[in-house]
Short mmCIF file of N, CA and C in Angstrom, two decimals:
data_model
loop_
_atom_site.label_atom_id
_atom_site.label_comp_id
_atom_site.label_asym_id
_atom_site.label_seq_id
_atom_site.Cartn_x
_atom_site.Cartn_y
_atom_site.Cartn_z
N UNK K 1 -26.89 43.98 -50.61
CA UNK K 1 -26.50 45.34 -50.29
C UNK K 1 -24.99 45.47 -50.44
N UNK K 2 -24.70 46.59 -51.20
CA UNK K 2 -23.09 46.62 -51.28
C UNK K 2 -22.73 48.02 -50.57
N UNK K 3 -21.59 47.65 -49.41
CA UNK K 3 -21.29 48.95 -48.70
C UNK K 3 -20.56 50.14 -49.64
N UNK K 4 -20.86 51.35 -49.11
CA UNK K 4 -20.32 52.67 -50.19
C UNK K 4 -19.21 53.54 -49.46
N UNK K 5 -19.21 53.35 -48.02
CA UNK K 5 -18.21 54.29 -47.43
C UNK K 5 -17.66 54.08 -46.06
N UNK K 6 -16.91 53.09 -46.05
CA UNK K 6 -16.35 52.89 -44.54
C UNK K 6 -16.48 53.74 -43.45
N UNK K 7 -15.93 55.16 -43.38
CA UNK K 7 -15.54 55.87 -43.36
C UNK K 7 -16.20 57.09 -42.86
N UNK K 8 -17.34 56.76 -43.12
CA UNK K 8 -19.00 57.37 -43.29
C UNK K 8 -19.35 57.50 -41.65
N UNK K 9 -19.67 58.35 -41.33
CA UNK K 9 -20.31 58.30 -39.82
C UNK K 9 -21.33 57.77 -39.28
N UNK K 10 -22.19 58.08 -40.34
CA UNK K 10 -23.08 57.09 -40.91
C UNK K 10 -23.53 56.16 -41.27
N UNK K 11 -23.67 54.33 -41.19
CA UNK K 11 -23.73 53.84 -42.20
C UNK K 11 -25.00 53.65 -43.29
N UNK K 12 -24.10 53.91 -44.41
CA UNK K 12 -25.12 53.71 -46.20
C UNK K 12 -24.71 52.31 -46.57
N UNK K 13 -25.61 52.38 -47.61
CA UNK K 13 -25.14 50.98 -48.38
C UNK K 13 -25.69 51.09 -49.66
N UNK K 14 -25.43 50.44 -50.64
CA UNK K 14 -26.19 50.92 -51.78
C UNK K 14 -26.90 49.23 -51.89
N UNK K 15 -28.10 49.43 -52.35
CA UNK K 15 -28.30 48.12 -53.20
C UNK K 15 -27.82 47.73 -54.11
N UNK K 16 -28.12 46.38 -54.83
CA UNK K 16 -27.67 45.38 -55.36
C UNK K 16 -28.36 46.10 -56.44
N UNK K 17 -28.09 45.89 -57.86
CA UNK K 17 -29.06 45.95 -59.33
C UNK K 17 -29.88 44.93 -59.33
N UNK K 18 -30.13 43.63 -58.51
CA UNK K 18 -31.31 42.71 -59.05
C UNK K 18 -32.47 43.23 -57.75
N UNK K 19 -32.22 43.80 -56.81
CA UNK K 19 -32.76 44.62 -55.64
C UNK K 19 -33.82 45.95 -56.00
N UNK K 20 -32.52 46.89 -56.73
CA UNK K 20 -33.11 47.71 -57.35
C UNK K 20 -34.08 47.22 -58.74
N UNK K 21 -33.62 46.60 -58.83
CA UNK K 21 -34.87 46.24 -60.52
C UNK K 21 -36.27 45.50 -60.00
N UNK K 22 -35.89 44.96 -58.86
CA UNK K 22 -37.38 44.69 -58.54
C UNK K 22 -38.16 45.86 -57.48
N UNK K 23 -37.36 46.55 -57.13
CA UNK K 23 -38.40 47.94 -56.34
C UNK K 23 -38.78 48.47 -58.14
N UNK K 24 -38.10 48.86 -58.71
CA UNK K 24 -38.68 49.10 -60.02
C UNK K 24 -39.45 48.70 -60.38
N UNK K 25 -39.79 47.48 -61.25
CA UNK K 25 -40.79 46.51 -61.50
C UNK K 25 -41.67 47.12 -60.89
N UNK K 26 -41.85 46.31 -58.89
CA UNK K 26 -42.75 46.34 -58.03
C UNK K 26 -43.42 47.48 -58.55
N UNK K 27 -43.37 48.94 -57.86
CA UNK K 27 -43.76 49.78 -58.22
C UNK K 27 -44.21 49.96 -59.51
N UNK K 28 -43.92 49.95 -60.65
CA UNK K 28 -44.29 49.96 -61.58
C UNK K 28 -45.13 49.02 -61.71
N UNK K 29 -45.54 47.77 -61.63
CA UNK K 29 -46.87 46.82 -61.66
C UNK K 29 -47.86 47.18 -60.53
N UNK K 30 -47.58 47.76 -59.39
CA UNK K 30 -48.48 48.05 -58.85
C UNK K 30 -48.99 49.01 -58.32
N UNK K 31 -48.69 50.29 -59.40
CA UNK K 31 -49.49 51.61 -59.42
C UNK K 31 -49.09 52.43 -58.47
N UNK K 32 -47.59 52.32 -58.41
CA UNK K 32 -47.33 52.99 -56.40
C UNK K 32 -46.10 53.82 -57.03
N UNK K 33 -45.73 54.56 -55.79
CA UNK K 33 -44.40 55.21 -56.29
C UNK K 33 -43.73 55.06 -54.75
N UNK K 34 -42.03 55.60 -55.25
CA UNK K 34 -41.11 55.07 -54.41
C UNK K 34 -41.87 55.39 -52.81
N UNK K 35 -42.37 57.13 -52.64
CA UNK K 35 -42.68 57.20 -51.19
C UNK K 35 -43.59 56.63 -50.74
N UNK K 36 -44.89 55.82 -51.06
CA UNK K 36 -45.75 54.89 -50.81
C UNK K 36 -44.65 53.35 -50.37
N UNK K 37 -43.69 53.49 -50.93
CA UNK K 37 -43.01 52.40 -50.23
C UNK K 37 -42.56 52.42 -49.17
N UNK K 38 -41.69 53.80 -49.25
CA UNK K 38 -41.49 54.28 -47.88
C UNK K 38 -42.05 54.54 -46.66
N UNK K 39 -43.29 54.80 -47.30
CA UNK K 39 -44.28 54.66 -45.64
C UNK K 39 -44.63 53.66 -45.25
N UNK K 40 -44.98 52.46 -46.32
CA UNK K 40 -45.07 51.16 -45.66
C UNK K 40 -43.65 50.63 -44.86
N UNK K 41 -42.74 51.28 -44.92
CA UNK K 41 -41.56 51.05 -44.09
C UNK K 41 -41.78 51.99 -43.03
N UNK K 42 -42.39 52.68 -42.96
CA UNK K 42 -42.79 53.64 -41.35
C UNK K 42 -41.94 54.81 -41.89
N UNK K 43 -41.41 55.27 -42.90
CA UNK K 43 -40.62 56.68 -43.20
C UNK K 43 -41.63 57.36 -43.74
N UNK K 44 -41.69 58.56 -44.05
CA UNK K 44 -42.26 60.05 -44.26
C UNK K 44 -42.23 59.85 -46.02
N UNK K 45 -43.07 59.93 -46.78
CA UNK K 45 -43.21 59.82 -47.89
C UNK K 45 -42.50 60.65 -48.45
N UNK K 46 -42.12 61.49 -48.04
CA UNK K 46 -41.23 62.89 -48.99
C UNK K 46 -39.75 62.07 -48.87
N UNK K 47 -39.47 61.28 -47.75
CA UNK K 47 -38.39 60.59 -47.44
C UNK K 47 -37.89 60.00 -49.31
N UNK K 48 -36.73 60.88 -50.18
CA UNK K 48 -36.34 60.66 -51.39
C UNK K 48 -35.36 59.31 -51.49
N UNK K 49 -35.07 58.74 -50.85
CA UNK K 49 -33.90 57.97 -50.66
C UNK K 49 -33.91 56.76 -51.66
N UNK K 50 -35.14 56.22 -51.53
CA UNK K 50 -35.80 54.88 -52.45
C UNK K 50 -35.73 55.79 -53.70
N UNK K 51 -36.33 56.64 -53.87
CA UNK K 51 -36.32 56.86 -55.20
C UNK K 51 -34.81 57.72 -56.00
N UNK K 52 -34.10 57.81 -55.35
CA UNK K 52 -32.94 58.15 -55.58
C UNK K 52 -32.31 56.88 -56.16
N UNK K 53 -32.36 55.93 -55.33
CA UNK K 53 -31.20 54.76 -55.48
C UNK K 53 -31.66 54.10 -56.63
N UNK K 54 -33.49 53.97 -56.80
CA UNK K 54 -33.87 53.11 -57.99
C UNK K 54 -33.13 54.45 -59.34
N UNK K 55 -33.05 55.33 -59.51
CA UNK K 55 -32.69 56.34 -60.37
C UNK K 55 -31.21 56.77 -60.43
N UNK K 56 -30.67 56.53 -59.33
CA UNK K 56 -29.20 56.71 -59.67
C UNK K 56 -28.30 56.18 -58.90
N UNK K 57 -29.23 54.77 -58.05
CA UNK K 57 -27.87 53.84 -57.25
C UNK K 57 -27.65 54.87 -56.28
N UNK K 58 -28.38 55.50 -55.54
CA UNK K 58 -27.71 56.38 -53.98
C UNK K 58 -28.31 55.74 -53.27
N UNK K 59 -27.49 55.88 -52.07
CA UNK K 59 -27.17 55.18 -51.03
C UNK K 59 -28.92 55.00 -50.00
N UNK K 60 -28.47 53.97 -49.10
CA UNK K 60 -29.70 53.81 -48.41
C UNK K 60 -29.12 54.06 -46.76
N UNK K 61 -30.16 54.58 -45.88
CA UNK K 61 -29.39 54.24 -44.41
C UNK K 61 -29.30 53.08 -43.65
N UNK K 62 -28.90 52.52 -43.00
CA UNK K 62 -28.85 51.15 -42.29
C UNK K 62 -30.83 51.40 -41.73
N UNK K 63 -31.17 52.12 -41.18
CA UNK K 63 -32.48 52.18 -40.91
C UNK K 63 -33.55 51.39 -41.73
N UNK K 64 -33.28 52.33 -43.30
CA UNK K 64 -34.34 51.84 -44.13
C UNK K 64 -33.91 50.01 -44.66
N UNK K 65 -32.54 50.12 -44.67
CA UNK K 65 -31.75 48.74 -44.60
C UNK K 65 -32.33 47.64 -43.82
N UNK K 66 -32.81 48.11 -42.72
CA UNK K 66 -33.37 47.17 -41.66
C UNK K 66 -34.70 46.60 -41.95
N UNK K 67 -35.51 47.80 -42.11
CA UNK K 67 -36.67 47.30 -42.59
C UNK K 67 -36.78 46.46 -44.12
N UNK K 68 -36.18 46.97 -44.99
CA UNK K 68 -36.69 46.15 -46.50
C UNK K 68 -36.47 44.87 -46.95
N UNK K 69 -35.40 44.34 -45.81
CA UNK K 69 -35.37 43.24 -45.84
C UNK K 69 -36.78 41.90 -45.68
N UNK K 70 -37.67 42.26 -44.80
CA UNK K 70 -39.07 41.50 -44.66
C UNK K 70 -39.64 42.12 -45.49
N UNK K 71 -39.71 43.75 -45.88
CA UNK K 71 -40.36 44.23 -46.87
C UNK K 71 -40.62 43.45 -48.60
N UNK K 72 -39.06 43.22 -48.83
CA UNK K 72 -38.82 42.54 -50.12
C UNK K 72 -39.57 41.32 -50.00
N UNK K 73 -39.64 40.31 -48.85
CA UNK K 73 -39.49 39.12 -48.57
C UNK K 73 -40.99 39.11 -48.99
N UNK K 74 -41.85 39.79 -47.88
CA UNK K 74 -43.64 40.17 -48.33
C UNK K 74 -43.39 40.01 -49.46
N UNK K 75 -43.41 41.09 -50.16
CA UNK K 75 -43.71 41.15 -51.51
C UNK K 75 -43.06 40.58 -52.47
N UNK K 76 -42.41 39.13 -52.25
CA UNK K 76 -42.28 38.40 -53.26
C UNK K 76 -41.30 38.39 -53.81
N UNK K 77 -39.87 39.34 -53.21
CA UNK K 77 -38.16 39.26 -53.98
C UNK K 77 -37.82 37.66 -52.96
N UNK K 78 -37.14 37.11 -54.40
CA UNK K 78 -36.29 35.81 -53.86
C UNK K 78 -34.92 36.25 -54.90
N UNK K 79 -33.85 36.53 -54.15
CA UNK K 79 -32.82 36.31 -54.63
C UNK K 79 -32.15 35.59 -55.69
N UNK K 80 -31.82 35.44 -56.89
CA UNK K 80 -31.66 34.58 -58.10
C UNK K 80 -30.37 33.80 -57.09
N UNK K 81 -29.58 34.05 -56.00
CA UNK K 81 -28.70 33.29 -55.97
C UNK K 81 -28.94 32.17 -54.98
N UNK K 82 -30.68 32.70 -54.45
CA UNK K 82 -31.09 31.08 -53.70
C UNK K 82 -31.12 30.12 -55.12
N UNK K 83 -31.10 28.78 -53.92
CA UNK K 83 -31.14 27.61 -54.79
C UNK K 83 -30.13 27.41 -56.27
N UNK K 84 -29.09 28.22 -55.98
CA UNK K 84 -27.57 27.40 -57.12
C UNK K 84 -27.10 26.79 -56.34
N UNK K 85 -26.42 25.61 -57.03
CA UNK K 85 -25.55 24.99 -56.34
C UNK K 85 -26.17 23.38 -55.31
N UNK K 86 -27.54 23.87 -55.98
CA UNK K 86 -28.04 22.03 -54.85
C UNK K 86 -28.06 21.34 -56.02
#
């Protein structure tokens, strides 16, 4: 996750591009779209946020932040930068 606005009252964050390319993928191999993701995160399917960021890198809230972390993990994202360096 890379932060977007200190400053923000709010906090956002944007994802990473190897983050976003696998909600891409995901979805795309398995017949779903961004708000079906979102409800498996407990948000409101109209909730645009996922599908914003996979489409133009906008921001996420620390909320949905919280959850996608086990979300990714379920479904199979491993970070390319585990395991460099052993």
């Amino acid at each position: 996750w890379n932060h977007v606005d200190p400053n923000h009252s709010t906090p956002f964050e944007t994802a990473s591009k190897e983050v976003l390319d696998f909600l891409a993928c995901w979805i795309l191999y398995n017949d779903s779209k961004a708000g079906r993701v979102m409800q498996q995160l407990g948000f409101p399917a109209s909730d645009t946020s996922l599908s914003a960021a996979i489409k133009r890198g906008g921001p996420f809230r620390q909320e949905v932040i919280d959850k996608f972390g086990p979300w990714l993990t379920k479904n199979g994202f491993v970070p390319a930068m585990l395991g460099l360096g052993r």
